[in-house]
DNA sequence: CAGTCACTTCCGTCAGATGGAAGTCACTTG
DNA sequence: CAAGTGACTTCCATCTGACGGAAGTGACTG
């Protein structure tokens, strides 16, 4: 007899990870929370994590004890505030926030478009800081998301020094069909690529005028942040288009 | 022979929690990361968590597999990017961000002081959103931190409807000796207190002028956000000082 | 070159994680 | 209103897999 499959979300890949089983399962439970789904009932959570309800209940109890999970009086489970705290500790451990946020604020204020900062992570890149455009039509992206290297403006920008790509990198609908973006790497005191800063614009309003406005803004902030971090912006100047 | 006690941080309360042991210990390992200490070596981590090194190593391996821990090539462990992701999912699950951040931006821009938003959590309150003052001298506070109810401007503001405290709440050096703050609750569509919004100012520059400037700003944003959330601001107006 | 320290691997033992079964409670259906 | 359903919880006997001591590796120091 076929399974009913009443719920929309399919049993999302029980995680290919190995290790201490109980911990493994607890982490799968945490990662079962996606996007902005509200409180989840035990049944749904154990289904998503592929766990026996008894086991899920026990693990959730432990997670709750540390504030990783919040149990609502009305029933249902949500992520807990400890994650807010640790997410913030993580950000601060990058020791970039102090330089990045003011730069993103300037970019957004002067361009009226969304500004973001990515760091490289192995063969991926991850959005670590982001400010949304003040305009009503804007692209949607979330802090913490990982994306491929080499594709998209930030993806190219993070490897621009290796590939000799002219800076700033400008893409139109490359990774996402309806988005254009401008990005430039930022160097640290060791001359390494600390990250990539840039602006993204819905493609329909990315004309010559907005490009002419944003290109120097992105370069300016990349060079300024490189200096702030004690780095030498010469390699960026050298690749300037 | 007395232990050398080479490290500054004392074995920080091995956590009074109970539950599935392996999970319990893994979570203690995560919470062993404090503030902005950089990469921690295995020895230090197992010491802080009160774990056998073998056990800590095994648990860290599992945590790494899910991106909760990042192991640096140069040795040492850091928090991982999954925490960034889940911290953000947590924020979005409150379904407040969209209304809170623009309000905080207006408050900061018009007052040139730090703005923050707190939510109630049982008999505590927690800072969920915050924007730092653009000025050089400012108070330091971190998103995610929990503080007592009933003390401090936000602590009083969150219970103002129960206690009949005039709004906005203004405190000078109440919870922190060198900080003044102004706060007002925000109501949701159910008439419940959704949180508290406000401004904090170093006490030395909190004079009559800045108070006269900030008080109406805080009230204006609390009332506007209450309306945004579909709530009725009448109870706030009624308590207006 | 011996000594120390940080980290890792191995493996026998047994604490404790697991999940089936049964109980509770709130709703729905006939 | 009784029987049925489904979400959640408790209990407990079984046996898996987490644990940590011991030994190994490799880098650095005096």
Short mmCIF file of C-alpha atoms (C1' of nucleotides) in Angstrom, two decimals:
data_model
loop_
_atom_site.label_atom_id
_atom_site.label_comp_id
_atom_site.label_asym_id
_atom_site.label_seq_id
_atom_site.Cartn_x
_atom_site.Cartn_y
_atom_site.Cartn_z
CA UNK A 1 0.00 0.00 0.00
CA UNK A 2 1.37 3.41 -0.97
CA UNK A 3 2.24 5.87 1.77
CA UNK A 4 -0.32 8.68 2.09
CA UNK A 5 2.26 11.49 1.80
CA UNK A 6 -0.12 14.02 3.28
CA UNK A 7 2.43 16.73 3.87
CA UNK A 8 4.01 18.98 1.27
CA UNK A 9 7.60 18.69 2.43
CA UNK A 10 9.19 15.40 1.39
CA UNK A 11 11.42 13.48 3.84
CA UNK A 12 14.33 15.83 3.08
CA UNK A 13 17.47 13.75 2.72
CA UNK A 14 17.99 12.24 6.21
CA UNK A 15 21.47 13.81 6.08
CA UNK A 16 24.38 11.81 4.71
CA UNK A 17 26.48 12.51 7.78
CA UNK A 18 28.06 10.04 10.15
CA UNK A 19 29.24 10.31 13.71
CA UNK A 20 27.86 9.99 17.19
CA UNK A 21 24.37 8.81 16.41
CA UNK A 22 22.40 10.67 19.05
CA UNK A 23 24.14 13.95 18.23
CA UNK A 24 23.78 13.36 14.52
CA UNK A 25 20.06 12.94 14.93
CA UNK A 26 19.70 15.96 17.18
CA UNK A 27 21.41 18.13 14.58
CA UNK A 28 19.18 16.75 11.84
CA UNK A 29 16.23 17.80 13.98
CA UNK A 30 17.55 21.36 14.18
CA UNK A 31 18.16 21.49 10.47
CA UNK A 32 14.66 20.22 9.82
CA UNK A 33 13.48 23.80 10.39
CA UNK A 34 13.41 25.54 7.05
CA UNK A 35 12.88 29.11 6.01
CA UNK A 36 10.01 30.54 7.90
CA UNK A 37 7.81 27.63 8.74
CA UNK A 38 6.26 28.40 12.09
CA UNK A 39 5.96 26.03 15.05
CA UNK A 40 6.24 22.39 13.97
CA UNK A 41 4.43 19.57 15.77
CA UNK A 42 6.36 16.56 17.01
CA UNK A 43 4.87 14.34 14.33
CA UNK A 44 6.09 16.54 11.51
CA UNK A 45 9.53 16.98 13.01
CA UNK A 46 10.11 13.29 13.56
CA UNK A 47 8.88 12.65 10.04
CA UNK A 48 11.24 15.22 8.53
CA UNK A 49 14.19 13.91 10.51
CA UNK A 50 13.26 10.29 9.86
CA UNK A 51 13.12 9.49 13.56
CA UNK A 52 10.93 7.44 15.82
CA UNK A 53 8.63 9.83 17.70
CA UNK A 54 9.93 8.65 21.04
CA UNK A 55 13.49 9.36 20.01
CA UNK A 56 12.62 12.77 18.59
CA UNK A 57 10.80 13.69 21.79
CA UNK A 58 13.79 12.76 23.92
CA UNK A 59 16.25 14.64 21.74
CA UNK A 60 14.03 17.72 21.57
CA UNK A 61 13.89 17.71 25.35
CA UNK A 62 17.66 17.84 25.52
CA UNK A 63 17.87 20.54 22.86
CA UNK A 64 15.29 22.55 24.76
CA UNK A 65 17.35 22.33 27.93
CA UNK A 66 20.11 24.27 26.17
CA UNK A 67 17.83 26.77 24.46
CA UNK A 68 18.38 25.38 20.98
CA UNK A 69 14.69 24.57 20.79
CA UNK A 70 11.75 26.45 22.25
CA UNK A 71 8.64 24.55 23.08
CA UNK A 72 5.50 26.60 22.77
CA UNK A 73 2.85 26.37 25.49
CA UNK A 74 0.34 25.99 22.69
CA UNK A 75 2.18 22.92 21.44
CA UNK A 76 4.74 22.71 18.69
CA UNK A 77 8.44 23.34 18.57
CA UNK A 78 10.47 26.27 17.30
CA UNK A 79 14.15 27.07 17.10
CA UNK A 80 15.48 28.60 20.31
CA UNK A 81 17.31 31.78 21.18
CA UNK A 82 20.68 30.11 21.80
CA UNK A 83 20.96 29.87 18.02
CA UNK A 84 20.63 33.65 17.79
CA UNK A 85 23.42 33.99 20.30
CA UNK A 86 25.76 31.50 18.65
CA UNK A 87 25.02 32.83 15.18
CA UNK A 88 26.13 36.20 16.43
CA UNK A 89 29.25 34.79 18.06
CA UNK A 90 30.04 33.17 14.73
CA UNK A 91 29.68 36.47 12.90
CA UNK A 92 31.85 38.28 15.36
CA UNK A 93 34.48 35.56 15.17
CA UNK A 94 35.01 36.57 11.55
CA UNK A 95 36.08 39.96 12.90
CA UNK A 96 34.65 41.66 9.85
CA UNK A 97 31.32 43.01 11.02
CA UNK A 98 32.72 46.29 12.22
CA UNK A 99 34.07 47.08 8.77
CA UNK A 100 31.43 45.43 6.63
CA UNK A 101 28.19 46.85 7.96
CA UNK A 102 29.07 50.54 7.57
CA UNK A 103 30.27 49.86 4.03
CA UNK A 104 27.06 48.02 3.14
CA UNK A 105 25.05 50.87 4.60
CA UNK A 106 26.84 53.38 2.42
CA UNK A 107 26.37 51.22 -0.67
CA UNK A 108 22.69 50.78 -0.04
CA UNK A 109 22.12 54.45 0.75
CA UNK A 110 23.87 55.67 -2.38
CA UNK A 111 22.54 53.05 -4.79
CA UNK A 112 19.13 52.32 -3.26
CA UNK A 113 19.81 48.67 -4.11
CA UNK A 114 20.62 45.58 -2.01
CA UNK A 115 24.19 45.24 -0.76
CA UNK A 116 25.89 42.06 0.45
CA UNK A 117 29.19 40.63 1.61
CA UNK A 118 30.31 37.07 0.85
CA UNK A 119 33.17 34.97 2.19
CA UNK A 120 34.79 32.01 0.55
CA UNK A 121 34.32 28.67 2.21
CA UNK A 122 36.21 25.92 0.43
CA UNK A 123 34.73 25.63 -3.03
CA UNK A 124 31.65 27.57 -2.07
CA UNK A 125 30.82 31.08 -1.06
CA UNK A 126 28.50 32.17 1.70
CA UNK A 127 26.50 35.34 2.23
CA UNK A 128 27.45 36.58 5.68
CA UNK A 129 26.08 40.12 5.74
CA UNK A 130 23.31 41.66 3.72
CA UNK A 131 21.14 44.75 3.60
CA UNK A 132 17.98 44.71 1.49
CA UNK A 133 17.17 47.42 -1.01
CA UNK A 134 14.71 50.04 0.28
CA UNK A 135 12.73 49.66 -2.95
CA UNK A 136 9.61 47.56 -3.14
CA UNK A 137 10.84 45.31 -5.94
CA UNK A 138 14.06 43.64 -4.85
CA UNK A 139 15.74 40.28 -4.89
CA UNK A 140 15.29 37.92 -1.99
CA UNK A 141 18.34 36.34 -0.37
CA UNK A 142 19.16 35.19 3.10
CA UNK A 143 22.22 35.54 5.24
CA UNK A 144 23.91 32.19 5.76
CA UNK A 145 23.11 30.74 2.37
CA UNK A 146 25.87 28.96 0.48
CA UNK A 147 26.29 29.33 -3.28
CA UNK A 148 28.75 28.05 -5.86
CA UNK A 149 32.10 29.69 -6.52
CA UNK A 150 32.85 30.85 -10.04
CA UNK A 151 29.25 31.69 -10.92
CA UNK A 152 27.56 34.99 -10.20
CA UNK A 153 29.29 38.28 -9.54
CA UNK A 154 30.48 37.40 -6.04
CA UNK A 155 31.38 33.89 -7.15
CA UNK A 156 33.68 35.33 -9.81
CA UNK A 157 34.91 38.15 -7.63
CA UNK A 158 36.20 35.81 -4.92
CA UNK A 159 38.51 34.14 -7.44
CA UNK A 160 39.20 37.22 -9.57
CA UNK A 161 42.83 37.50 -8.43
CA UNK A 162 43.48 33.94 -9.58
CA UNK A 163 41.62 34.26 -12.88
CA UNK A 164 42.62 37.85 -13.68
CA UNK A 165 38.99 38.92 -14.11
CA UNK A 166 38.63 42.71 -14.54
CA UNK A 167 37.17 44.46 -11.51
CA UNK A 168 34.57 45.10 -10.47
CA UNK A 169 32.89 41.97 -11.75
CA UNK A 170 29.56 42.75 -13.43
CA UNK A 171 27.07 39.99 -14.25
CA UNK A 172 23.59 40.10 -15.78
CA UNK A 173 21.33 37.17 -15.08
CA UNK A 174 24.24 34.78 -14.72
CA UNK A 175 23.37 32.75 -11.66
CA UNK A 176 19.84 34.02 -11.23
CA UNK A 177 18.10 34.95 -14.48
CA UNK A 178 16.48 38.14 -13.21
CA UNK A 179 19.35 39.63 -11.22
CA UNK A 180 22.35 41.73 -12.17
CA UNK A 181 25.18 42.22 -9.74
CA UNK A 182 28.43 44.10 -9.25
CA UNK A 183 31.11 42.74 -6.92
CA UNK A 184 34.73 43.27 -5.96
CA UNK A 185 37.02 41.31 -3.65
CA UNK A 186 38.33 42.73 -0.37
CA UNK A 187 41.86 41.87 0.79
CA UNK A 188 43.16 41.51 4.32
CA UNK A 189 46.51 42.40 5.84
CA UNK A 190 47.97 39.08 4.65
CA UNK A 191 47.01 39.89 1.06
CA UNK A 192 44.40 37.11 1.08
CA UNK A 193 40.87 37.55 -0.18
CA UNK A 194 38.85 38.34 2.96
CA UNK A 195 35.56 38.38 1.09
CA UNK A 196 33.59 40.06 -1.67
CA UNK A 197 31.41 43.13 -1.41
CA UNK A 198 28.81 44.20 -3.90
CA UNK A 199 25.39 45.32 -5.01
CA UNK A 200 22.59 43.32 -6.62
CA UNK A 201 19.89 44.86 -8.79
CA UNK A 202 16.75 43.42 -10.40
CA UNK A 203 17.75 43.03 -14.05
CA UNK A 204 14.83 45.07 -15.39
CA UNK A 205 16.14 48.27 -13.86
CA UNK A 206 19.84 47.61 -14.44
CA UNK A 207 20.51 50.16 -17.19
CA UNK A 208 23.67 52.04 -18.17
CA UNK A 209 22.88 54.74 -15.68
CA UNK A 210 22.64 52.53 -12.61
CA UNK A 211 25.71 50.61 -13.70
CA UNK A 212 27.68 53.84 -14.05
CA UNK A 213 26.50 54.83 -10.60
CA UNK A 214 27.24 51.56 -8.82
CA UNK A 215 30.51 50.46 -10.36
CA UNK A 216 32.64 53.15 -8.70
CA UNK A 217 30.74 52.76 -5.42
CA UNK A 218 31.63 49.08 -5.18
CA UNK A 219 35.26 49.70 -6.09
CA UNK A 220 35.50 52.53 -3.59
CA UNK A 221 34.16 50.41 -0.74
CA UNK A 222 36.29 47.38 -1.63
CA UNK A 223 39.42 49.52 -1.62
CA UNK A 224 38.41 51.34 1.57
CA UNK A 225 37.66 48.10 3.40
CA UNK A 226 40.91 46.56 2.21
CA UNK A 227 42.73 49.54 3.73
CA UNK A 228 40.63 49.27 6.92
CA UNK A 229 41.72 45.65 7.29
CA UNK A 230 45.35 46.67 6.91
CA UNK A 231 45.61 45.31 3.38
CA UNK A 232 47.14 46.73 0.22
CA UNK A 233 44.56 47.53 -2.50
CA UNK A 234 47.17 47.59 -5.31
CA UNK A 235 46.14 44.16 -6.71
CA UNK A 236 42.59 45.46 -7.01
CA UNK A 237 43.68 48.65 -8.77
CA UNK A 238 45.76 46.60 -11.15
CA UNK A 239 42.70 44.60 -12.30
CA UNK A 240 40.47 47.65 -12.56
CA UNK A 241 38.61 47.52 -15.84
CA UNK B 1 50.12 19.29 43.65
CA UNK B 2 47.94 22.19 42.60
CA UNK B 3 46.70 22.37 39.03
CA UNK B 4 48.59 24.96 37.00
CA UNK B 5 45.42 26.81 35.87
CA UNK B 6 47.20 28.30 32.90
CA UNK B 7 44.13 29.57 31.13
CA UNK B 8 42.08 32.61 32.06
CA UNK B 9 38.63 31.12 31.57
CA UNK B 10 37.55 28.93 34.48
CA UNK B 11 35.78 25.59 33.84
CA UNK B 12 32.51 27.42 33.17
CA UNK B 13 29.70 25.58 34.92
CA UNK B 14 29.49 22.24 33.01
CA UNK B 15 25.84 23.10 32.41
CA UNK B 16 23.16 21.91 34.82
CA UNK B 17 21.13 20.34 32.05
CA UNK B 18 20.01 16.75 31.73
CA UNK B 19 18.96 14.64 28.80
CA UNK B 20 20.54 12.47 26.17
CA UNK B 21 24.11 12.49 27.33
CA UNK B 22 25.94 12.63 24.02
CA UNK B 23 23.71 15.45 22.77
CA UNK B 24 23.98 17.29 26.04
CA UNK B 25 27.74 17.23 25.81
CA UNK B 26 27.78 18.30 22.16
CA UNK B 27 25.66 21.33 23.00
CA UNK B 28 27.94 22.21 25.90
CA UNK B 29 30.81 22.15 23.42
CA UNK B 30 29.00 24.63 21.18
CA UNK B 31 28.21 26.90 24.08
CA UNK B 32 31.83 26.80 25.18
CA UNK B 33 32.50 29.41 22.50
CA UNK B 34 32.18 32.80 24.10
CA UNK B 35 32.18 36.31 22.72
CA UNK B 36 34.87 36.68 20.20
CA UNK B 37 37.51 34.19 21.19
CA UNK B 38 39.09 32.96 18.00
CA UNK B 39 39.86 29.37 17.07
CA UNK B 40 40.04 27.13 20.14
CA UNK B 41 42.30 24.08 20.34
CA UNK B 42 40.89 20.72 21.27
CA UNK B 43 42.54 20.81 24.68
CA UNK B 44 40.90 24.08 25.64
CA UNK B 45 37.51 23.02 24.35
CA UNK B 46 37.48 19.72 26.19
CA UNK B 47 38.61 21.52 29.32
CA UNK B 48 35.85 24.12 29.08
CA UNK B 49 33.22 21.49 28.43
CA UNK B 50 34.61 19.18 31.10
CA UNK B 51 35.01 16.34 28.63
CA UNK B 52 37.58 13.66 27.97
CA UNK B 53 39.60 14.70 24.92
CA UNK B 54 38.64 11.56 23.05
CA UNK B 55 34.97 12.27 23.62
CA UNK B 56 35.30 15.91 22.63
CA UNK B 57 37.11 14.94 19.44
CA UNK B 58 34.38 12.50 18.48
CA UNK B 59 31.59 14.96 19.18
CA UNK B 60 33.35 17.78 17.34
CA UNK B 61 33.66 15.50 14.33
CA UNK B 62 29.91 14.98 14.30
CA UNK B 63 29.22 18.69 14.79
CA UNK B 64 31.58 19.47 11.94
CA UNK B 65 29.71 17.10 9.65
CA UNK B 66 26.63 19.30 10.01
CA UNK B 67 28.48 22.60 9.75
CA UNK B 68 27.95 23.55 13.38
CA UNK B 69 31.72 23.54 13.84
CA UNK B 70 34.42 24.52 11.39
CA UNK B 71 37.79 22.97 11.72
CA UNK B 72 40.59 25.22 10.57
CA UNK B 73 43.37 23.75 8.41
CA UNK B 74 45.78 25.51 10.75
CA UNK B 75 44.32 23.58 13.67
CA UNK B 76 41.72 24.74 16.12
CA UNK B 77 37.95 24.79 16.03
CA UNK B 78 35.48 27.58 15.37
CA UNK B 79 31.73 27.82 15.23
CA UNK B 80 30.34 26.89 11.82
CA UNK B 81 28.12 28.59 9.30
CA UNK B 82 25.05 26.44 9.98
CA UNK B 83 24.64 28.52 13.13
CA UNK B 84 24.42 31.63 11.01
CA UNK B 85 21.73 30.00 8.95
CA UNK B 86 19.69 28.72 11.89
CA UNK B 87 20.09 31.97 13.79
CA UNK B 88 18.57 33.70 10.80
CA UNK B 89 15.74 31.17 10.51
CA UNK B 90 15.04 31.80 14.18
CA UNK B 91 14.85 35.55 13.60
CA UNK B 92 12.56 35.17 10.66
CA UNK B 93 10.34 32.78 12.60
CA UNK B 94 9.49 35.70 14.88
CA UNK B 95 8.01 37.39 11.81
CA UNK B 96 9.01 40.77 13.09
CA UNK B 97 12.18 41.60 11.18
CA UNK B 98 10.39 43.23 8.30
CA UNK B 99 8.78 45.75 10.63
CA UNK B 100 11.53 46.13 13.20
CA UNK B 101 14.61 46.90 11.13
CA UNK B 102 13.19 49.90 9.23
CA UNK B 103 11.93 51.33 12.52
CA UNK B 104 15.32 50.89 14.18
CA UNK B 105 16.98 52.52 11.20
CA UNK B 106 14.75 55.56 11.49
CA UNK B 107 15.36 55.79 15.23
CA UNK B 108 19.10 55.59 14.83
CA UNK B 109 19.19 58.06 11.95
CA UNK B 110 17.13 60.66 13.77
CA UNK B 111 18.69 60.28 17.22
CA UNK B 112 22.25 59.27 16.28
CA UNK B 113 22.05 56.82 19.19
CA UNK B 114 21.78 53.01 19.45
CA UNK B 115 18.35 51.48 18.84
CA UNK B 116 17.18 48.02 19.89
CA UNK B 117 14.18 45.73 19.98
CA UNK B 118 13.52 43.23 22.80
CA UNK B 119 11.06 40.38 23.14
CA UNK B 120 9.78 38.83 26.30
CA UNK B 121 10.80 35.29 27.01
CA UNK B 122 9.22 33.94 30.17
CA UNK B 123 10.56 36.03 33.04
CA UNK B 124 13.37 37.39 30.95
CA UNK B 125 13.75 39.64 27.97
CA UNK B 126 16.04 39.15 25.02
CA UNK B 127 17.60 41.59 22.58
CA UNK B 128 16.66 40.33 19.13
CA UNK B 129 17.53 43.27 16.87
CA UNK B 130 19.94 46.08 17.43
CA UNK B 131 21.65 48.89 15.54
CA UNK B 132 24.68 50.57 17.08
CA UNK B 133 24.98 54.33 17.37
CA UNK B 134 27.12 55.94 14.66
CA UNK B 135 28.97 57.88 17.36
CA UNK B 136 32.34 56.79 18.67
CA UNK B 137 31.29 56.55 22.29
CA UNK B 138 28.41 54.15 22.59
CA UNK B 139 27.21 51.30 24.72
CA UNK B 140 28.13 47.75 23.85
CA UNK B 141 25.42 45.11 23.67
CA UNK B 142 24.93 41.98 21.66
CA UNK B 143 21.98 40.52 19.88
CA UNK B 144 20.80 37.34 21.58
CA UNK B 145 21.61 38.38 25.10
CA UNK B 146 19.04 37.76 27.81
CA UNK B 147 18.37 40.26 30.58
CA UNK B 148 15.99 40.48 33.51
CA UNK B 149 12.41 41.68 33.20
CA UNK B 150 11.34 44.60 35.36
CA UNK B 151 14.73 46.33 35.36
CA UNK B 152 15.98 48.72 32.70
CA UNK B 153 13.85 50.64 30.25
CA UNK B 154 12.97 47.65 28.06
CA UNK B 155 12.52 45.45 31.12
CA UNK B 156 9.91 47.87 32.47
CA UNK B 157 8.41 48.58 29.08
CA UNK B 158 7.58 44.93 28.40
CA UNK B 159 5.40 44.82 31.54
CA UNK B 160 4.18 48.43 31.38
CA UNK B 161 0.62 47.44 30.46
CA UNK B 162 0.41 45.26 33.58
CA UNK B 163 2.04 47.79 35.91
CA UNK B 164 0.52 50.95 34.44
CA UNK B 165 3.94 52.54 33.95
CA UNK B 166 3.74 55.83 31.98
CA UNK B 167 5.09 55.57 28.44
CA UNK B 168 7.62 55.78 27.10
CA UNK B 169 9.67 54.35 29.94
CA UNK B 170 12.76 56.45 30.65
CA UNK B 171 15.57 55.15 32.86
CA UNK B 172 18.93 56.64 33.84
CA UNK B 173 21.60 54.24 34.99
CA UNK B 174 19.08 51.76 36.27
CA UNK B 175 20.36 48.42 35.04
CA UNK B 176 23.70 49.65 33.76
CA UNK B 177 25.12 52.60 35.69
CA UNK B 178 26.34 54.57 32.67
CA UNK B 179 23.40 54.12 30.33
CA UNK B 180 20.10 55.91 29.95
CA UNK B 181 17.34 54.42 27.84
CA UNK B 182 13.90 55.13 26.46
CA UNK B 183 11.55 52.28 25.56
CA UNK B 184 7.96 51.61 24.63
CA UNK B 185 6.07 48.34 24.10
CA UNK B 186 4.73 47.29 20.71
CA UNK B 187 1.42 45.43 20.47
CA UNK B 188 0.36 42.82 17.94
CA UNK B 189 -3.01 42.13 16.35
CA UNK B 190 -4.05 40.04 19.37
CA UNK B 191 -3.39 42.99 21.69
CA UNK B 192 -0.43 41.18 23.24
CA UNK B 193 2.94 42.76 23.81
CA UNK B 194 5.00 41.77 20.76
CA UNK B 195 8.16 43.40 22.07
CA UNK B 196 9.72 46.65 23.13
CA UNK B 197 11.46 49.21 20.97
CA UNK B 198 13.76 51.93 22.17
CA UNK B 199 16.95 53.95 22.22
CA UNK B 200 19.92 53.76 24.58
CA UNK B 201 22.27 56.66 25.24
CA UNK B 202 25.48 56.98 27.24
CA UNK B 203 24.38 58.72 30.43
CA UNK B 204 26.92 61.55 30.13
CA UNK B 205 25.23 62.94 27.03
CA UNK B 206 21.63 62.26 28.06
CA UNK B 207 20.47 65.81 28.72
CA UNK B 208 17.04 67.43 28.51
CA UNK B 209 17.56 68.16 24.85
CA UNK B 210 18.27 64.59 23.74
CA UNK B 211 15.44 63.32 25.93
CA UNK B 212 13.02 65.79 24.33
CA UNK B 213 14.22 64.63 20.92
CA UNK B 214 14.05 60.88 21.53
CA UNK B 215 10.89 60.50 23.58
CA UNK B 216 8.49 61.30 20.72
CA UNK B 217 10.59 59.27 18.26
CA UNK B 218 10.24 56.12 20.36
CA UNK B 219 6.51 56.65 20.86
CA UNK B 220 6.00 57.33 17.17
CA UNK B 221 7.77 54.12 16.14
CA UNK B 222 6.04 51.99 18.78
CA UNK B 223 2.65 53.23 17.62
CA UNK B 224 3.54 52.86 13.94
CA UNK B 225 4.83 49.32 14.40
CA UNK B 226 1.79 48.38 16.44
CA UNK B 227 -0.35 49.54 13.52
CA UNK B 228 1.91 47.68 11.07
CA UNK B 229 1.34 44.47 13.01
CA UNK B 230 -2.41 45.01 12.86
CA UNK B 231 -2.64 46.04 16.51
CA UNK B 232 -4.51 48.83 18.21
CA UNK B 233 -2.21 51.48 19.77
CA UNK B 234 -4.94 52.86 22.09
CA UNK B 235 -3.52 51.16 25.22
CA UNK B 236 -0.19 52.88 24.52
CA UNK B 237 -1.79 56.28 24.02
CA UNK B 238 -3.68 55.82 27.28
CA UNK B 239 -0.44 55.39 29.24
CA UNK B 240 1.34 58.23 27.50
CA UNK B 241 3.04 60.42 30.10
"C1'" DC C 1 68.31 12.89 22.07
"C1'" DA C 2 65.14 12.71 25.71
"C1'" DG C 3 61.14 15.04 27.25
"C1'" DT C 4 56.88 17.37 26.71
"C1'" DC C 5 52.68 18.50 24.78
"C1'" DA C 6 48.73 18.41 21.42
"C1'" DC C 7 46.36 15.46 19.06
"C1'" DT C 8 44.69 10.89 17.16
"C1'" DT C 9 43.59 5.83 16.86
"C1'" DC C 10 42.19 1.56 18.85
"C1'" DC C 11 39.25 -1.39 21.26
"C1'" DG C 12 36.92 -3.95 25.36
"C1'" DT C 13 33.26 -2.69 28.52
"C1'" DC C 14 28.80 -1.55 30.04
"C1'" DA C 15 26.06 2.77 30.60
"C1'" DG C 16 22.42 4.47 28.48
"C1'" DA C 17 20.03 5.33 23.94
"C1'" DT C 18 16.57 3.05 21.55
"C1'" DG C 19 11.86 1.92 19.98
"C1'" DG C 20 7.78 -1.10 20.70
"C1'" DA C 21 3.84 -1.26 23.47
"C1'" DA C 22 0.57 0.68 26.14
"C1'" DG C 23 -1.60 4.82 28.33
"C1'" DT C 24 -3.64 9.61 28.12
"C1'" DC C 25 -6.15 13.24 26.16
"C1'" DA C 26 -8.74 15.91 22.80
"C1'" DC C 27 -11.55 15.58 18.84
"C1'" DT C 28 -14.36 13.53 15.24
"C1'" DT C 29 -17.71 10.36 13.43
"C1'" DG C 30 -21.52 7.20 13.14
"C1'" DC D 1 -22.71 8.81 23.57
"C1'" DA D 2 -19.74 5.24 22.35
"C1'" DA D 3 -16.31 3.94 19.41
"C1'" DG D 4 -12.63 5.57 16.58
"C1'" DT D 5 -8.67 8.43 15.38
"C1'" DG D 6 -4.50 10.80 15.86
"C1'" DA D 7 -1.11 13.51 18.53
"C1'" DC D 8 1.59 13.08 22.20
"C1'" DT D 9 3.71 10.87 26.39
"C1'" DT D 10 5.51 7.24 29.64
"C1'" DC D 11 7.59 2.89 30.62
"C1'" DC D 12 10.97 -0.51 30.31
"C1'" DA D 13 13.65 -4.68 28.49
"C1'" DT D 14 17.13 -5.13 25.00
"C1'" DC D 15 21.54 -4.63 23.00
"C1'" DT D 16 23.96 -1.04 20.39
"C1'" DG D 17 27.19 2.11 20.16
"C1'" DA D 18 29.29 5.82 23.21
"C1'" DC D 19 32.92 5.94 26.39
"C1'" DG D 20 37.62 6.64 28.01
"C1'" DG D 21 42.12 4.41 29.13
"C1'" DA D 22 46.12 3.19 26.81
"C1'" DA D 23 49.17 3.45 23.35
"C1'" DG D 24 50.83 5.71 19.00
"C1'" DT D 25 52.24 9.87 16.14
"C1'" DG D 26 54.43 14.07 15.20
"C1'" DA D 27 56.06 18.64 16.25
"C1'" DC D 28 58.70 21.39 19.11
"C1'" DT D 29 62.13 22.42 23.06
"C1'" DG D 30 65.97 22.46 25.98
#
